[in-house]
GROMACS .gro file of C-alpha atoms in nm:
model
  183
    1ASN     CA    1 -22.394   5.901  13.636
    2ASP     CA    2 -22.550   5.836  13.979
    3CYS     CA    3 -22.429   6.178  14.093
    4PHE     CA    4 -22.595   6.338  13.791
    5VAL     CA    5 -22.927   6.168  13.871
    6CYS     CA    6 -22.902   6.271  14.239
    7PHE     CA    7 -22.831   6.629  14.136
    8CYS     CA    8 -23.131   6.628  13.902
    9VAL     CA    9 -23.359   6.493  14.176
   10LEU     CA   10 -23.246   6.767  14.417
   11VAL     CA   11 -23.302   7.040  14.159
   12PHE     CA   12 -23.638   6.888  14.065
   13GLU     CA   13 -23.758   6.894  14.426
   14ARG     CA   14 -23.623   7.232  14.535
   15GLN     CA   15 -23.632   7.445  14.223
   16PRO     CA   16 -23.951   7.389  14.022
   17GLU     CA   17 -23.847   7.640  13.758
   18TYR     CA   18 -23.586   7.385  13.641
   19ARG     CA   19 -23.816   7.082  13.627
   20GLY     CA   20 -23.858   7.098  13.252
   21VAL     CA   21 -23.485   7.103  13.190
   22VAL     CA   22 -23.437   6.814  13.433
   23TRP     CA   23 -23.704   6.606  13.256
   24LYS     CA   24 -23.547   6.682  12.919
   25LEU     CA   25 -23.203   6.583  13.046
   26LEU     CA   26 -23.317   6.263  13.215
   27LEU     CA   27 -23.518   6.158  12.910
   28GLY     CA   28 -23.219   6.209  12.684
   29TYR     CA   29 -23.377   6.488  12.481
   30LEU     CA   30 -23.127   6.753  12.585
   31PRO     CA   31 -22.754   6.690  12.584
   32THR     CA   32 -22.577   6.728  12.918
   33ASN     CA   33 -22.335   6.965  12.746
   34GLN     CA   34 -22.509   7.300  12.796
   35ALA     CA   35 -22.331   7.456  12.498
   36ARG     CA   36 -22.512   7.213  12.262
   37ARG     CA   37 -22.865   7.254  12.405
   38LYS     CA   38 -22.983   7.554  12.204
   39GLN     CA   39 -22.874   7.398  11.875
   40THR     CA   40 -23.033   7.065  11.972
   41LEU     CA   41 -23.365   7.231  12.058
   42GLN     CA   42 -23.366   7.425  11.730
   43ARG     CA   43 -23.290   7.113  11.527
   44LYS     CA   44 -23.545   6.889  11.701
   45ARG     CA   45 -23.819   7.153  11.692
   46ALA     CA   46 -23.757   7.208  11.320
   47GLU     CA   47 -23.770   6.833  11.262
   48TYR     CA   48 -24.105   6.817  11.443
   49LYS     CA   49 -24.240   7.102  11.225
   50ASP     CA   50 -24.136   6.902  10.919
   51ALA     CA   51 -24.320   6.598  11.058
   52MET     CA   52 -24.631   6.813  11.106
   53ALA     CA   53 -24.620   6.919  10.742
   54GLN     CA   54 -24.563   6.563  10.624
   55HIS     CA   55 -24.816   6.379  10.839
   56TYR     CA   56 -25.071   6.618  10.985
   57ASP     CA   57 -25.116   6.930  10.773
   58ILE     CA   58 -25.241   6.734  10.472
   59ASP     CA   59 -25.578   6.678  10.309
   60ASP     CA   60 -25.782   6.399  10.464
   61ASP     CA   61 -25.831   6.260  10.112
   62SER     CA   62 -25.459   6.183  10.092
   63ARG     CA   63 -25.468   5.971  10.410
   64THR     CA   64 -25.503   5.595  10.384
   65VAL     CA   65 -25.796   5.422  10.552
   66GLN     CA   66 -25.562   5.310  10.831
   67GLU     CA   67 -25.431   5.665  10.880
   68GLN     CA   68 -25.787   5.798  10.895
   69GLU     CA   69 -25.876   5.535  11.156
   70THR     CA   70 -25.568   5.623  11.363
   71LEU     CA   71 -25.658   5.991  11.350
   72ARG     CA   72 -26.016   5.911  11.452
   73GLN     CA   73 -25.893   5.703  11.747
   74VAL     CA   74 -25.659   5.982  11.861
   75LEU     CA   75 -25.934   6.243  11.833
   76VAL     CA   76 -26.168   6.024  12.040
   77ASP     CA   77 -25.908   5.982  12.315
   78VAL     CA   78 -25.791   6.344  12.340
   79PRO     CA   79 -26.105   6.475  12.517
   80ARG     CA   80 -26.073   6.186  12.764
   81THR     CA   81 -25.726   6.304  12.865
   82ALA     CA   82 -25.733   6.429  13.227
   83PRO     CA   83 -26.076   6.596  13.186
   84GLU     CA   84 -26.077   6.695  13.554
   85ILE     CA   85 -25.778   6.925  13.497
   86PRO     CA   86 -25.869   7.260  13.333
   87LEU     CA   87 -25.542   7.277  13.135
   88PHE     CA   88 -25.637   6.965  12.941
   89ARG     CA   89 -25.985   7.096  12.861
   90ASN     CA   90 -25.827   7.386  12.672
   91GLU     CA   91 -25.883   7.361  12.296
   92ARG     CA   92 -25.527   7.466  12.207
   93ILE     CA   93 -25.383   7.193  12.430
   94LYS     CA   94 -25.626   6.939  12.282
   95ARG     CA   95 -25.517   7.030  11.929
   96ALA     CA   96 -25.148   7.009  12.020
   97LEU     CA   97 -25.198   6.676  12.197
   98GLY     CA   98 -25.395   6.529  11.907
   99ARG     CA   99 -25.137   6.643  11.657
  100LEU     CA  100 -24.837   6.503  11.841
  101LEU     CA  101 -25.008   6.170  11.916
  102TYR     CA  102 -25.107   6.126  11.552
  103ILE     CA  103 -24.761   6.219  11.429
  104TRP     CA  104 -24.606   5.975  11.676
  105ALA     CA  105 -24.835   5.700  11.548
  106MET     CA  106 -24.747   5.774  11.184
  107ARG     CA  107 -24.375   5.769  11.260
  108HIS     CA  108 -24.405   5.446  11.461
  109PRO     CA  109 -24.629   5.223  11.248
  110ALA     CA  110 -24.526   4.902  11.426
  111SER     CA  111 -24.689   5.030  11.743
  112SER     CA  112 -24.920   5.299  11.605
  113TYR     CA  113 -25.151   5.466  11.854
  114VAL     CA  114 -25.308   5.281  12.144
  115GLN     CA  115 -25.513   5.411  12.431
  116GLY     CA  116 -25.300   5.527  12.721
  117ILE     CA  117 -25.024   5.697  12.527
  118ASN     CA  118 -25.215   6.023  12.567
  119ASP     CA  119 -25.187   5.996  12.946
  120LEU     CA  120 -24.807   5.975  12.924
  121ALA     CA  121 -24.797   6.317  12.759
  122THR     CA  122 -24.995   6.504  13.029
  123PRO     CA  123 -24.718   6.553  13.287
  124LEU     CA  124 -24.481   6.659  13.010
  125PHE     CA  125 -24.722   6.930  12.892
  126ALA     CA  126 -24.771   7.060  13.247
  127VAL     CA  127 -24.401   7.066  13.331
  128PHE     CA  128 -24.282   7.213  13.001
  129LEU     CA  129 -24.551   7.484  13.005
  130SER     CA  130 -24.457   7.577  13.359
  131ASP     CA  131 -24.098   7.634  13.238
  132TYR     CA  132 -24.218   7.951  13.066
  133TYR     CA  133 -24.377   8.073  13.391
  134ASN     CA  134 -24.094   8.022  13.643
  135GLY     CA  135 -24.216   7.682  13.750
  136GLN     CA  136 -24.559   7.795  13.864
  137ASP     CA  137 -24.853   7.555  13.854
  138VAL     CA  138 -25.025   7.574  13.516
  139LEU     CA  139 -25.292   7.309  13.569
  140ASP     CA  140 -25.567   7.570  13.611
  141GLY     CA  141 -25.517   7.651  13.242
  142ASN     CA  142 -25.486   8.029  13.290
  143VAL     CA  143 -25.153   8.038  13.106
  144MET     CA  144 -25.330   7.942  12.786
  145VAL     CA  145 -25.471   8.294  12.766
  146VAL     CA  146 -25.125   8.450  12.748
  147ILE     CA  147 -24.895   8.190  12.591
  148SER     CA  148 -24.799   8.268  12.233
  149GLU     CA  149 -24.854   8.023  11.951
  150GLU     CA  150 -24.477   8.005  11.900
  151ARG     CA  151 -24.415   7.903  12.262
  152LEU     CA  152 -24.695   7.649  12.252
  153GLU     CA  153 -24.541   7.498  11.937
  154GLU     CA  154 -24.209   7.469  12.120
  155VAL     CA  155 -24.379   7.294  12.412
  156GLU     CA  156 -24.561   7.061  12.171
  157ALA     CA  157 -24.236   6.966  11.996
  158ASP     CA  158 -24.059   6.910  12.327
  159VAL     CA  159 -24.345   6.692  12.453
  160TYR     CA  160 -24.335   6.492  12.129
  161TRP     CA  161 -23.964   6.417  12.155
  162CYS     CA  162 -23.970   6.335  12.525
  163LEU     CA  163 -24.275   6.112  12.475
  164THR     CA  164 -24.089   5.942  12.190
  165ASN     CA  165 -23.796   5.875  12.422
  166ILE     CA  166 -24.022   5.739  12.695
  167LEU     CA  167 -24.204   5.510  12.452
  168ALA     CA  168 -23.880   5.385  12.299
  169GLY     CA  169 -23.816   5.199  12.623
  170ILE     CA  170 -24.167   5.059  12.665
  171GLN     CA  171 -24.292   5.050  12.308
  172ASP     CA  172 -24.336   4.672  12.310
  173HIS     CA  173 -24.604   4.718  12.576
  174TYR     CA  174 -24.796   4.970  12.365
  175THR     CA  175 -24.895   4.768  12.061
  176ALA     CA  176 -25.227   4.644  11.933
  177ASP     CA  177 -25.142   4.299  12.072
  178GLN     CA  178 -25.057   4.437  12.418
  179PRO     CA  179 -25.327   4.688  12.524
  180GLY     CA  180 -25.144   4.883  12.794
  181VAL     CA  181 -24.848   4.819  13.013
  182GLN     CA  182 -24.804   4.450  13.089
  183ARG     CA  183 -24.559   4.264  13.310
   0.00000   0.00000   0.00000
């Protein structure tokens, strides 16, 4: 296992076009068995689409008061996410970020959404978007002009699942009773 981590670190440093795959492997989203990766991505991306239909693409009238408050809180935080970086000022990225944060909150009611979770998603968006552009820097936001909706949906789903895996390990620190990471 240590050899695997060392290998991932070397690839991460020297071959930026593989950073997304390395993140997905280290976060447990992709299986180490390469033959199973395509099927895993298809399944997880489909599951995320189902979660969008169930939790996000619904009438506001069908949301509870708590769900409406969670959505409001997410939508207030999204514009505050890395505003100095052009990529995160892009409206398509803001919509994707808001959607995945709200869905995460609905699927994790014990924690729900708290400020700071949005910041954990930013490096994932940047790295996974750059995967589609041979590892080039995407922070200037120029890729948003050319990326298809389908690809952006794939990135959104991948960010959601990797964020879910990150938060699974630190979720106790992201609750209403614990505002932020605590020792």
